[in-house]
Amino acid sequence: MSDSHRQRKPSAADVTPEGIFHQRRAVMKALGIAACALSLPLSAQADVLDWLTGGKKKPTAPPPTPLTFTPETNAPAALTLTPEDKVTGYNNFYEFGLDKADPAANAGGLRTEGWKIQIEGEIAKPVTLDIDDIIKRFPLEERIYRFRCVEAWSMVIPWVGFPLAKLIQFVEPTSAARYVAFQTLHDPEQMPGQKDRFLGGGLDYPYVEGLTLEEALHPLTLLALGVYGKTLPPQNGAPIRLVTPWKYGFKNIKSIVKIRFTRERPPSTWNLAAPDEYGFYANVNPDVDHPRWSQASERVIGAGGLLNVQRQPTLLFNGYAEQVAHLYRGLNLRDNF
Ligand SMILES: Nc1nc2c(c(=O)[nH]1)N[C@H]1C(S)=C(S)[C@@H](COP(=O)(O)O)O[C@H]1N2
Ligand SMILES: [Mo]
């Protein structure tokens, strides 16, 4: 990394998820509140941060509504679902703050009525769809998937969504389409992290991600509209987000407003922030460590509290090798991380 790059983004290495976590704790410790804040439940920690930053009362989201879907029947019996309060209370969504409790505390006011997704680029049928159009056109199904964050923690999540491949078939990519680019809502009034470089972890917004067309067409790749049988809460990326279970969590872009089919590989937010640490592929791989921590095992976010931390070995392609390894045949996974 060049010095000028370092100067332009002085904290790229420090603002990665684990970095911020420790930085935050260092700040709280310096303020002499570490002991109390750390022993509080996650929601109360967010309140302490709120009080520190002089925040006002936040709007709470309307309760999620039940969805109609085909229940999962193929999930491996060995998968134990992560409790719902963890799935919706321990999140990464930097537009709403960097702490795991921040998205649930701060995203309640996200306005999702009338949400539209614009689909454009190398396709025969560009179209703008609202959520009702999507639910009418694409039958929803439940998928119970492993979820592995690049920070080395994991969950098992019952998503409700539909294969992205169905949407791709509907818009008819041209022969020039090789990648699919995704973009999150850009609205600093609603997303405080987009207004302030410190609050937003120094990332460039809007958050963007991308897949190869082959990856996007893979039957495991979902657009999710729900979790635990109901519409997504804002903190999980309402009203629609990407799910790619064999890739690190940061590929799973939330609150999508645009999908663009391209000839060239599209940029992705964490890769732009720290290209040596977060690759374009971001396939889960226990043999390729993050430069600052091991990826060989993961902390299971489960029913237990802080004293009951379970670790398990991380699996190649997050346990989906049988389904996805063919996509990467002949590719050096160490260079293409
Ligand atoms: N727009 C946006 N999408 C995002 C993120 C984000 O900060 N902004 N965080 C990513 C990361 S690092 C993870 S681990 C997952 C977390 O999804 P969850 O909170 O639903 O578990 O969302 C991903 N999608
Ligand atoms: Mo993540």
PDB file of C-alpha atoms and ligand atoms in Angstrom, residues 87 90-95 147 149 153 155 157 159 184 207 235-236 241 249-250 252-254 270, ligand 1:
ATOM      1  CA  VAL A  87     -29.765 -13.231  14.663  1.00  0.00           C
ATOM      2  CA  TYR A  90     -25.871  -9.172  16.948  1.00  0.00           C
ATOM      3  CA  ASN A  91     -25.349  -7.555  13.563  1.00  0.00           C
ATOM      4  CA  ASN A  92     -22.944  -5.821  11.225  1.00  0.00           C
ATOM      5  CA  PHE A  93     -24.570  -2.912   9.372  1.00  0.00           C
ATOM      6  CA  TYR A  94     -22.068  -0.061   9.544  1.00  0.00           C
ATOM      7  CA  GLU A  95     -24.534   2.449   8.129  1.00  0.00           C
ATOM      8  CA  PHE A 147     -23.425 -17.984   8.101  1.00  0.00           C
ATOM      9  CA  CYS A 149     -18.500 -13.618   9.242  1.00  0.00           C
ATOM     10  CA  TRP A 153     -17.930 -15.931  14.288  1.00  0.00           C
ATOM     11  CA  MET A 155     -24.526 -18.554  13.045  1.00  0.00           C
ATOM     12  CA  ILE A 157     -29.956 -18.730  10.021  1.00  0.00           C
ATOM     13  CA  TRP A 159     -33.746 -17.217   5.705  1.00  0.00           C
ATOM     14  CA  THR A 184     -27.276  -0.540  -0.752  1.00  0.00           C
ATOM     15  CA  TYR A 207     -22.018  -0.072   0.355  1.00  0.00           C
ATOM     16  CA  GLN A 235     -30.924  -4.405  11.169  1.00  0.00           C
ATOM     17  CA  ASN A 236     -30.822  -7.545   8.987  1.00  0.00           C
ATOM     18  CA  ARG A 241     -30.621  -8.480   0.966  1.00  0.00           C
ATOM     19  CA  GLY A 249     -20.688 -12.324   5.647  1.00  0.00           C
ATOM     20  CA  PHE A 250     -19.601  -9.037   4.114  1.00  0.00           C
ATOM     21  CA  ASN A 252     -24.189 -10.505   1.933  1.00  0.00           C
ATOM     22  CA  ILE A 253     -25.095  -6.911   1.100  1.00  0.00           C
ATOM     23  CA  LYS A 254     -28.144  -5.442   2.838  1.00  0.00           C
ATOM     24  CA  TRP A 270     -14.449  -3.971   2.085  1.00  0.00           C
TER      25      TRP A 270
HETATM   26  N1  LIG B   1     -25.025  -2.429   3.485  1.00  0.00           N
HETATM   27  C1  LIG B   1     -24.335  -3.247   4.300  1.00  0.00           C
HETATM   28  N2  LIG B   1     -24.417  -4.579   4.123  1.00  0.00           N
HETATM   29  C2  LIG B   1     -23.738  -5.410   4.949  1.00  0.00           C
HETATM   30  C3  LIG B   1     -22.904  -4.910   5.972  1.00  0.00           C
HETATM   31  C4  LIG B   1     -22.838  -3.484   6.138  1.00  0.00           C
HETATM   32  O1  LIG B   1     -22.141  -2.949   7.020  1.00  0.00           O
HETATM   33  N3  LIG B   1     -23.575  -2.703   5.290  1.00  0.00           N
HETATM   34  N4  LIG B   1     -22.175  -5.774   6.787  1.00  0.00           N
HETATM   35  C5  LIG B   1     -21.874  -7.091   6.225  1.00  0.00           C
HETATM   36  C6  LIG B   1     -21.284  -8.011   7.202  1.00  0.00           C
HETATM   37  S1  LIG B   1     -19.655  -7.738   7.624  1.00  0.00           S
HETATM   38  C7  LIG B   1     -21.959  -9.079   7.708  1.00  0.00           C
HETATM   39  S2  LIG B   1     -21.207 -10.211   8.736  1.00  0.00           S
HETATM   40  C8  LIG B   1     -23.401  -9.270   7.396  1.00  0.00           C
HETATM   41  C9  LIG B   1     -24.179  -9.393   8.701  1.00  0.00           C
HETATM   42  O2  LIG B   1     -25.512  -9.755   8.441  1.00  0.00           O
HETATM   43  P1  LIG B   1     -26.525  -9.953   9.664  1.00  0.00           P
HETATM   44  O3  LIG B   1     -26.374  -8.747  10.541  1.00  0.00           O
HETATM   45  O4  LIG B   1     -27.881 -10.075   9.054  1.00  0.00           O
HETATM   46  O5  LIG B   1     -26.093 -11.209  10.361  1.00  0.00           O
HETATM   47  O6  LIG B   1     -23.961  -8.206   6.627  1.00  0.00           O
HETATM   48  C10 LIG B   1     -23.114  -7.733   5.596  1.00  0.00           C
HETATM   49  N5  LIG B   1     -23.834  -6.776   4.783  1.00  0.00           N
END
